[in-house]
XYZ file of N, CA, C and O in Angstrom:
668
model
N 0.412 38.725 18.366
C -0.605 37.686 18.238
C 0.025 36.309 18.373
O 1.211 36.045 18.174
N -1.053 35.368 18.785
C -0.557 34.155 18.836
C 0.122 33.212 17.697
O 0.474 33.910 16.746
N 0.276 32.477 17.599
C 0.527 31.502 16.238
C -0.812 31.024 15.618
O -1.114 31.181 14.435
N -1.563 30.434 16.542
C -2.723 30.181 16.296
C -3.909 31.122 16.062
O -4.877 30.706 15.425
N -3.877 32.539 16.611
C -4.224 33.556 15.869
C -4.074 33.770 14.951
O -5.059 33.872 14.220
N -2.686 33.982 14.393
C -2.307 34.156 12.599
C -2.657 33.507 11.826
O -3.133 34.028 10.817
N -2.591 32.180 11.928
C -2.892 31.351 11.313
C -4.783 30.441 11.236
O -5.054 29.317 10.814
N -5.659 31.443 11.788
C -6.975 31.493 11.814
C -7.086 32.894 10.997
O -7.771 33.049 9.986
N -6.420 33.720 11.518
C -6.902 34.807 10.492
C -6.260 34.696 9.156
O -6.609 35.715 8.559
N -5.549 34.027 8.430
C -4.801 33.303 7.355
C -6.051 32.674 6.789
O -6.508 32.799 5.653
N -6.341 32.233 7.428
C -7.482 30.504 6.850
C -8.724 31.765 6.485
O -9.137 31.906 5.334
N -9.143 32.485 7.455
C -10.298 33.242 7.454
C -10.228 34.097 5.974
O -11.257 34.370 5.356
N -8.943 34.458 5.525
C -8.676 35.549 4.664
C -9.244 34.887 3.431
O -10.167 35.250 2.700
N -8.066 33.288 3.360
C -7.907 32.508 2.443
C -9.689 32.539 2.078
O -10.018 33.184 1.083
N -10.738 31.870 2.860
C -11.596 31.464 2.765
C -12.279 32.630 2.078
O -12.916 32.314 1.074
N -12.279 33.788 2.378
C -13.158 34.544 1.863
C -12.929 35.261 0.111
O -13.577 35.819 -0.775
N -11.402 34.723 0.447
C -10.878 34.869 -1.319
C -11.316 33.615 -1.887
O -10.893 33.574 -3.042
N -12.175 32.249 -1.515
C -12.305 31.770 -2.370
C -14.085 32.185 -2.336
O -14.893 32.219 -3.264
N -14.209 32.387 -1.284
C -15.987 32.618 -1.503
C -16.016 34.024 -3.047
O -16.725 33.795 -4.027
N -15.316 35.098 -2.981
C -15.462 36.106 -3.489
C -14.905 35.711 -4.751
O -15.154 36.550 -5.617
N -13.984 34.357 -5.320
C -13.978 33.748 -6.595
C -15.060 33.156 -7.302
O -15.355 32.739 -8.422
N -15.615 33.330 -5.929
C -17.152 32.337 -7.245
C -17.249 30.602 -6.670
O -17.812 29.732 -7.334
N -16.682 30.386 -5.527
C -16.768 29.214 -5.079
C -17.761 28.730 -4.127
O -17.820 29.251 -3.013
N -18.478 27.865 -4.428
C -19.574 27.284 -3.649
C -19.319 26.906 -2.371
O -18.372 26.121 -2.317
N -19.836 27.183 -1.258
C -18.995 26.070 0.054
C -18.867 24.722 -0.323
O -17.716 24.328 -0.136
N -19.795 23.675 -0.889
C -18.986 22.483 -0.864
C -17.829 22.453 -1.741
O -16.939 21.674 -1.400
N -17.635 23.195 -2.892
C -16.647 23.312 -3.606
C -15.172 23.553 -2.540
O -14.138 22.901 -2.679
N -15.378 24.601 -1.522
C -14.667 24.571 -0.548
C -14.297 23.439 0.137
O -13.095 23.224 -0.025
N -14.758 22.753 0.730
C -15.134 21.776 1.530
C -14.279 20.914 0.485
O -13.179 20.492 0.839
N -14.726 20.672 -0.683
C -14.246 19.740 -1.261
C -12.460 19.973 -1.744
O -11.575 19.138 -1.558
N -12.319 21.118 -2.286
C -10.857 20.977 -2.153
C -9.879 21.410 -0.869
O -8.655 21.511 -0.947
N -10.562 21.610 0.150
C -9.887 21.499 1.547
C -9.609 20.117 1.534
O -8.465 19.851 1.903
N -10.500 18.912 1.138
C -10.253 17.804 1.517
C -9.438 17.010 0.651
O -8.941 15.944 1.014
N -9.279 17.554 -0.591
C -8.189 17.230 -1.593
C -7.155 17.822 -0.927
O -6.326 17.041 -0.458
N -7.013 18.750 -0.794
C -5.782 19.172 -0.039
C -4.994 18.719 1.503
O -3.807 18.698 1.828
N -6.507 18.314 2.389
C -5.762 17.421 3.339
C -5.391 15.907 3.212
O -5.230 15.125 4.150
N -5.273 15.609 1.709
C -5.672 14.371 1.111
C -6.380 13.376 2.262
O -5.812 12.391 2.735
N -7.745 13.828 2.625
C -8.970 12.692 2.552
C -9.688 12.119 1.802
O -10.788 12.599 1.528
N -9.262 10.937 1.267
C -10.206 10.607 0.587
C -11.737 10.427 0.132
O -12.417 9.543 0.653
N -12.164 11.118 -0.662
C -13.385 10.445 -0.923
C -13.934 10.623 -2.348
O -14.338 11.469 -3.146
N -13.627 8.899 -2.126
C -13.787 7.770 -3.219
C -14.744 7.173 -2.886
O -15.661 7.561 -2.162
N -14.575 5.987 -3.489
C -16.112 5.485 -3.639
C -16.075 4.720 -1.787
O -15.141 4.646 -0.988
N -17.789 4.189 -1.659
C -17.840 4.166 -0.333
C -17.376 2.973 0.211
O -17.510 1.957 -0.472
N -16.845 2.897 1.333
C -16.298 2.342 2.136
C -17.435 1.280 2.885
O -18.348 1.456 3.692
N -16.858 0.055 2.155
C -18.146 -0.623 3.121
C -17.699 -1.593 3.898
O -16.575 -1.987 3.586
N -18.284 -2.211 4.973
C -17.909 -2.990 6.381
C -18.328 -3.992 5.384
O -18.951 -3.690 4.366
N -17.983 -5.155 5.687
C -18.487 -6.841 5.385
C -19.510 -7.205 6.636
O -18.957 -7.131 7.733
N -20.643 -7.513 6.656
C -21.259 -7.973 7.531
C -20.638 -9.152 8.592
O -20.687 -9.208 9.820
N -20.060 -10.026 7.638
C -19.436 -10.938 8.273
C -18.591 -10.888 9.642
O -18.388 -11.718 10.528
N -18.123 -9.354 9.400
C -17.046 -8.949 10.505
C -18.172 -8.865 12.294
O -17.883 -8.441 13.414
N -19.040 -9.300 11.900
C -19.642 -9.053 13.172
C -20.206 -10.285 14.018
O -20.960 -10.516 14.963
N -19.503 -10.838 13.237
C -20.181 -12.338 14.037
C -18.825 -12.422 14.868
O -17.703 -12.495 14.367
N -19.116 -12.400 16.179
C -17.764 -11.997 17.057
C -18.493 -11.615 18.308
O -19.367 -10.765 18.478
N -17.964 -12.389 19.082
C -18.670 -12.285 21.028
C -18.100 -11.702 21.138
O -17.820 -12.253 22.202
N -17.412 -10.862 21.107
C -15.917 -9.725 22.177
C -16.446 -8.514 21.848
O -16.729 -7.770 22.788
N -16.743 -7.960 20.202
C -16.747 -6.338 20.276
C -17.675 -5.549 20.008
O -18.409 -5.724 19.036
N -17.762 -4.803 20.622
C -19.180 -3.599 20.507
C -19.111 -3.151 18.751
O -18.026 -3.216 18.173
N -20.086 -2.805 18.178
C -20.106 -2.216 17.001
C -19.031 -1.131 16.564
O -17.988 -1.503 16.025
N -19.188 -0.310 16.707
C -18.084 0.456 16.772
C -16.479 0.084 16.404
O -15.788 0.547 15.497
N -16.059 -1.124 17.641
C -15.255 -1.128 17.790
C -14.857 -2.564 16.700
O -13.658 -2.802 16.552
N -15.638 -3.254 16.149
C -15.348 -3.936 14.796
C -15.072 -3.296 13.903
O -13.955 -3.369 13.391
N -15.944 -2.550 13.500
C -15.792 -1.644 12.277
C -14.462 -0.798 12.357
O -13.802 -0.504 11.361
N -14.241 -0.552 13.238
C -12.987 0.857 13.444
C -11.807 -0.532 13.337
O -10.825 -0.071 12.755
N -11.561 -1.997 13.672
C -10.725 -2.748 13.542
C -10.726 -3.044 12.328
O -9.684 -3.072 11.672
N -11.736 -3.276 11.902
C -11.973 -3.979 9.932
C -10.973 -3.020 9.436
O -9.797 -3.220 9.133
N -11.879 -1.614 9.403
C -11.053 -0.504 8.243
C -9.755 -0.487 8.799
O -8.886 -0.766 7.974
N -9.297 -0.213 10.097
C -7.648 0.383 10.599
C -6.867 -1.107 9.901
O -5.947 -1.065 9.084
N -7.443 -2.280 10.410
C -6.242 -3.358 10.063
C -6.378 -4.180 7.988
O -5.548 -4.339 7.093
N -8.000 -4.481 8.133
C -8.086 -5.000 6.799
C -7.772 -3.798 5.619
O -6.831 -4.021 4.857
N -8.477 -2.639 5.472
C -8.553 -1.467 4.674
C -7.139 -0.639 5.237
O -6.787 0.063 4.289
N -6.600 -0.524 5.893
C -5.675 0.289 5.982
C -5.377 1.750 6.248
O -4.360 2.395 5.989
N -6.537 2.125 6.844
C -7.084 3.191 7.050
C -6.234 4.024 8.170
O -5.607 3.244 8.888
N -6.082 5.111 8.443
C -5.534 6.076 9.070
C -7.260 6.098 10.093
O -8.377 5.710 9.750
N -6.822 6.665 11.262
C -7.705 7.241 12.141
C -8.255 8.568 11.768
O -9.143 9.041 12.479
N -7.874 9.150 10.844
C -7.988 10.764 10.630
C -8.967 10.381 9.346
O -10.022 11.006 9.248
N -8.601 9.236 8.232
C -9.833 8.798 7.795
C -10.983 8.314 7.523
O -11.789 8.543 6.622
N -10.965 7.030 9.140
C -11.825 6.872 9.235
C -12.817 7.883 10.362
O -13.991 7.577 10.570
N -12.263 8.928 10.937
C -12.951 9.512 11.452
C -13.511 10.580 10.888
O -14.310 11.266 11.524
N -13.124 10.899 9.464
C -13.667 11.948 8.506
C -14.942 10.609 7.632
O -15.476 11.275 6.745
N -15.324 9.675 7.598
C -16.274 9.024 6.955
C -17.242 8.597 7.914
O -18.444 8.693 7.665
N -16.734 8.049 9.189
C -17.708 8.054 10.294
C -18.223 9.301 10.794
O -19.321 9.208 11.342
N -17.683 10.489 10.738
C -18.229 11.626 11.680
C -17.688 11.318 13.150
O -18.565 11.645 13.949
N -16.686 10.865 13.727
C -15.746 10.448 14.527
C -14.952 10.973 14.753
O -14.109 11.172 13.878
N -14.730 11.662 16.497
C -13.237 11.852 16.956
C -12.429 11.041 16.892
O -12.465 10.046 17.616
N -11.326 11.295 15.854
C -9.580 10.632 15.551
C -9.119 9.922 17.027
O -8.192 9.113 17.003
N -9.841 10.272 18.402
C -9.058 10.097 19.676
C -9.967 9.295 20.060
O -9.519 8.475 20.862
N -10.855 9.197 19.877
C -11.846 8.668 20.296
C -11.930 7.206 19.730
O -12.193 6.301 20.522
N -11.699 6.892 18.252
C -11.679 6.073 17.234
C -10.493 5.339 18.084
O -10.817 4.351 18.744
N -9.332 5.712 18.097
C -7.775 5.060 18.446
C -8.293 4.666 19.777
O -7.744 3.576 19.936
N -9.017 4.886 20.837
C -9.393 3.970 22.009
C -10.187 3.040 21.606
O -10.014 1.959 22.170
N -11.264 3.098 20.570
C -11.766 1.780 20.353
C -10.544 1.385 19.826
O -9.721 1.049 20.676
N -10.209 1.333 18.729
C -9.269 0.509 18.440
C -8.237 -0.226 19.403
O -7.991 -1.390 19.089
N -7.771 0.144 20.223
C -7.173 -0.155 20.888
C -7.791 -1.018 22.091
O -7.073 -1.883 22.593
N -9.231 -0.800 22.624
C -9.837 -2.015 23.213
C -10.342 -2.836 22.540
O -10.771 -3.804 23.167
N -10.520 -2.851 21.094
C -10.400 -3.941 20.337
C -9.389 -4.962 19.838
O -9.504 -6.159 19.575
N -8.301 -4.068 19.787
C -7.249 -5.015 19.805
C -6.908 -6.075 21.104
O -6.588 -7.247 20.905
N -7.031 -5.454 22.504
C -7.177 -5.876 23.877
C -8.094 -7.177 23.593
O -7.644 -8.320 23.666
N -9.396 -6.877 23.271
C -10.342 -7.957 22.940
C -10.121 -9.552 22.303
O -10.187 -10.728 22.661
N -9.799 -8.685 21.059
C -9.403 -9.902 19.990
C -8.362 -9.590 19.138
O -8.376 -8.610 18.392
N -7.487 -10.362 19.219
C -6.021 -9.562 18.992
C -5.944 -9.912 17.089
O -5.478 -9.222 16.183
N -6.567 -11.162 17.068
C -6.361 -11.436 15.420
C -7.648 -10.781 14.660
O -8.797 -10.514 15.011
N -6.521 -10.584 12.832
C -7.212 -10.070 12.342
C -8.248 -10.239 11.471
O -8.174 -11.333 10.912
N -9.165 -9.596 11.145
C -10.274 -10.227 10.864
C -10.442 -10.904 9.263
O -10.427 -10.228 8.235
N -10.585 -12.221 9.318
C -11.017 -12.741 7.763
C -11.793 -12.455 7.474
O -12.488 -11.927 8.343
N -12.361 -12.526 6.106
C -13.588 -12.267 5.529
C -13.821 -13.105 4.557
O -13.543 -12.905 3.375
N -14.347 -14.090 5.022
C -14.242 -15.509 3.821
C -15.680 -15.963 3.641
O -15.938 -17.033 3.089
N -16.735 -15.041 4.167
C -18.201 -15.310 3.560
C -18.719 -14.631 3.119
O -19.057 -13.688 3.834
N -19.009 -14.617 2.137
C -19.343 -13.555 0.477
C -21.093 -13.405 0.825
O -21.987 -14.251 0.814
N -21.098 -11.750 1.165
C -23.028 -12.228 1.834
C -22.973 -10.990 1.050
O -22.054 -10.170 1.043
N -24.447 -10.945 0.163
C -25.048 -9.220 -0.253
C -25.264 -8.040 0.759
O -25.565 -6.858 0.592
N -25.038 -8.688 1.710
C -25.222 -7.532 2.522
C -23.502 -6.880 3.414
O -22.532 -7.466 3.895
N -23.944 -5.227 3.227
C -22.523 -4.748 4.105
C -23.277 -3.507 4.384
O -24.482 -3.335 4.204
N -22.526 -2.774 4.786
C -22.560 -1.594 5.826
C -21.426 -0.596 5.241
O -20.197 -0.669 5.226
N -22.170 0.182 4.856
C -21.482 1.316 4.284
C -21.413 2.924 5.595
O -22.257 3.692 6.055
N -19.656 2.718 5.762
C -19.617 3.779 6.766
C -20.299 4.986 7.052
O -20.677 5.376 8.157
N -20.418 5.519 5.995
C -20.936 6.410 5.778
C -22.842 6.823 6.331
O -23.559 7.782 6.048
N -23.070 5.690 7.121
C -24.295 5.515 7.513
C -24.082 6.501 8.560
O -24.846 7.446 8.757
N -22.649 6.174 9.469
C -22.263 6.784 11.195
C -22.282 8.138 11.006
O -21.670 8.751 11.881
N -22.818 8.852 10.093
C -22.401 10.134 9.937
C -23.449 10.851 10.602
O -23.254 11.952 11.118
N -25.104 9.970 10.610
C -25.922 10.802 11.412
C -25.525 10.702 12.972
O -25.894 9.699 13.584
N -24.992 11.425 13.453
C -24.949 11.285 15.244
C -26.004 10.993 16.457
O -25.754 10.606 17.599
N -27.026 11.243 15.964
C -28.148 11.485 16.770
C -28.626 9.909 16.849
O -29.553 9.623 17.607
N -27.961 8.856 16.031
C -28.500 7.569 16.574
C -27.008 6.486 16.940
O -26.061 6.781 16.212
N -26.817 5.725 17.596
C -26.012 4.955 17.875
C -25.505 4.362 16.988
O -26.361 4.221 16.115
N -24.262 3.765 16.596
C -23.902 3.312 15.769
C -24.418 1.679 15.439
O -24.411 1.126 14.339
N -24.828 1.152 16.651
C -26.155 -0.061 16.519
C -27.313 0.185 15.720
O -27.820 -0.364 14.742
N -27.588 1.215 16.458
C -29.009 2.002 15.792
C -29.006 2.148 14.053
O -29.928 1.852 13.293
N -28.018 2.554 13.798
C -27.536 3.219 12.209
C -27.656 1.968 11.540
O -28.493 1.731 10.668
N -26.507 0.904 12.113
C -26.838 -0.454 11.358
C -28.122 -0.992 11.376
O -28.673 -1.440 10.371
N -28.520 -0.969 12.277
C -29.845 -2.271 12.349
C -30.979 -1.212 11.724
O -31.770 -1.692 10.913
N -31.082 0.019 12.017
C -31.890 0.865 10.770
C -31.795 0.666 8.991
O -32.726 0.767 8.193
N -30.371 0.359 8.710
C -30.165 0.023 7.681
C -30.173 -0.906 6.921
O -30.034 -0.969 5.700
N -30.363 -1.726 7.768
C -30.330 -3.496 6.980
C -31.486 -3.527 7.215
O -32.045 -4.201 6.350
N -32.555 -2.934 8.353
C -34.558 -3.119 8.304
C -35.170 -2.309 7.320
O -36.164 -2.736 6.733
N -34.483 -0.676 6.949
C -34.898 -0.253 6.228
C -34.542 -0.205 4.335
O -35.411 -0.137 3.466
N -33.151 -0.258 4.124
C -32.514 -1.200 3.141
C -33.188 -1.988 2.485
O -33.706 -1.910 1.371
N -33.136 -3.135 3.617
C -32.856 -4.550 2.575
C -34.086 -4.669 2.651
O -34.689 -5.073 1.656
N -34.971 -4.273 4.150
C -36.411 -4.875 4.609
C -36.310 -6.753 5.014
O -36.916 -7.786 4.730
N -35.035 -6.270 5.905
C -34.977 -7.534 6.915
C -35.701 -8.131 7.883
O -36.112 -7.159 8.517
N -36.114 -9.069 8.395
C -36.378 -9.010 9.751
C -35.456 -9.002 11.087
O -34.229 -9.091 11.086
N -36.118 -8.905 11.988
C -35.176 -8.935 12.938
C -34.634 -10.093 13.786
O -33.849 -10.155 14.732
N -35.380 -11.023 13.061
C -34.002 -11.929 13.603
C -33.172 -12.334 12.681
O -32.128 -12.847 13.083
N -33.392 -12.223 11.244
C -32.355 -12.426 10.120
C -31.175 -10.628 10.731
O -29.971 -10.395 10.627
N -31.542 -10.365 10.913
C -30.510 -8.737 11.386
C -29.773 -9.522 12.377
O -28.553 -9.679 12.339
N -30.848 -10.193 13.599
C -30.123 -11.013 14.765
C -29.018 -11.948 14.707
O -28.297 -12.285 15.646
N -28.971 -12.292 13.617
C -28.451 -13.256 13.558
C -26.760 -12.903 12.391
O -25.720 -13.560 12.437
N -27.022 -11.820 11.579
C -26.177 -11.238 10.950
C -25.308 -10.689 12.053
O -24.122 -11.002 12.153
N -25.724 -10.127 12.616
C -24.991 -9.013 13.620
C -24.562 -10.094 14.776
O -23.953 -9.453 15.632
N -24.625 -11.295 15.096
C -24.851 -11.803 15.906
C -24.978 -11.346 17.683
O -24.330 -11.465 18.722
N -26.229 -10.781 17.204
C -27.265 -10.165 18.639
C -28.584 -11.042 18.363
O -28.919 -11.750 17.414
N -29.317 -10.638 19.829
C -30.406 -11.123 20.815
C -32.029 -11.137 19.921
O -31.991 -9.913 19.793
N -32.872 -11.376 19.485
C -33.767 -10.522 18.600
C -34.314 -9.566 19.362
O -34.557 -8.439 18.929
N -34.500 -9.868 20.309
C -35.039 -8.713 21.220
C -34.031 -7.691 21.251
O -34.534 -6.587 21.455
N -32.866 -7.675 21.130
C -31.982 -6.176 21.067
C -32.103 -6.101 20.272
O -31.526 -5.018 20.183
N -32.442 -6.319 19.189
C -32.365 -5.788 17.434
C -34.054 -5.350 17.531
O -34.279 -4.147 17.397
N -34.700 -5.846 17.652
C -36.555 -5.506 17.979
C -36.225 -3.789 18.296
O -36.435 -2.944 17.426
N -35.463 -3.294 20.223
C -35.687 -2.820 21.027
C -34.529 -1.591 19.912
O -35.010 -0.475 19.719
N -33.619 -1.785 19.503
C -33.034 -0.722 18.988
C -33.552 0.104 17.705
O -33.673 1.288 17.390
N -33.746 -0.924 17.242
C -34.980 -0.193 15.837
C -35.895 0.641 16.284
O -36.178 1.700 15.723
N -36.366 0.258 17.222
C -37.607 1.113 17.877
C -37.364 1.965 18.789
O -38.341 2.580 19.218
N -35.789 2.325 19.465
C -35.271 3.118 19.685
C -35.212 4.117 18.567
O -35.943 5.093 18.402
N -33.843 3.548 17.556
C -33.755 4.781 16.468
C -35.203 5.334 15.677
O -35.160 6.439 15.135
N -36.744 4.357 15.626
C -37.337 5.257 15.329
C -37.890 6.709 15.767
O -37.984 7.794 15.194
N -38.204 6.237 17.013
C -38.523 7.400 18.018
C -37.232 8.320 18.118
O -37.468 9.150 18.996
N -35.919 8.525 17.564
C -35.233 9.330 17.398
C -35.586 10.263 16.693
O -35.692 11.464 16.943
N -35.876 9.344 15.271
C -35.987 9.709 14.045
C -37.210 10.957 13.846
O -37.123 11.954 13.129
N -38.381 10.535 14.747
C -39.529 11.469 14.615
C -39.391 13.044 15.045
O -40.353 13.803 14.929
């Protein structure tokens, strides 16, 4: 057998000795992730502020905030976003291309963005935000427009995208 054979039927064995202990799957889930030490602690939130910035797509702020301000590994922020690790390190990396300095955060606003929003896939990571600060806070959209610094009409047109997802 392969290496990678053995070591699937290893994991497979392991797993079913903990199901047959009396362990819940998230209980699973959860000390797999103690064990790959991923954190999860309390939530991880973006500063709104970080988005007032002509150069970078959504995504690719947020994946700069956490990697350079928070300190984040790619393997963690792609376990809180719901994100390929490879995928994450190319934004990052055309963000750095973009705007090479790192980001301050010197305006104290009630509003942030908690990663943990990106986890539904089925809407854009635009979509996720501007769903969250309309449905959240019960913003409008040009106070969103103007946070995010976008168009009102792209903040209008994406909301009403992610609803028709949503249905």
């Amino acid at each position: 057998m392969l290496e990678k054979e053995v070591a699937e039927k290893r994991l497979l064995e392991a797993l079913n000795y903990l199901k047959e202990s009396g362990l819940s799957p998230e209980q699973i889930i959860e000390l797999a992730n103690k064990l790959l030490r991923v954190p999860v602690k309390e939530e991880v939130k973006v500063p709104i502020s970080v988005f007032k910035n002509d150069k970078l797509g959504s995504l690719e702020t947020i994946v700069k905030y956490l990697r350079e301000n928070l300190l984040l590994s790619f393997k963690q922020i792609g376990f809180l976003a719901n994100r390929n690790e490879v995928a994450l390190a190319v934004s990052y990396r055309n963000a750095r291309k973009k705007l090479e300095a790192k980001f301050v955060v010197t305006e104290i606003s009630p509003y942030s963005i908690p990663v943990s929003i990106l986890q539904d896939r089925k809407l854009s990571v635009l979509e996720n935000i501007v769903s969250y600060l309309k449905d959240t806070f019960g913003l409008a959209y040009h106070k969103i427009a103007v946070l995010l610094n976008r168009d009102d009409r792209t903040i209008w047109t994406v909301y009403q995208r992610a609803r028709k997802k949503r249905k």
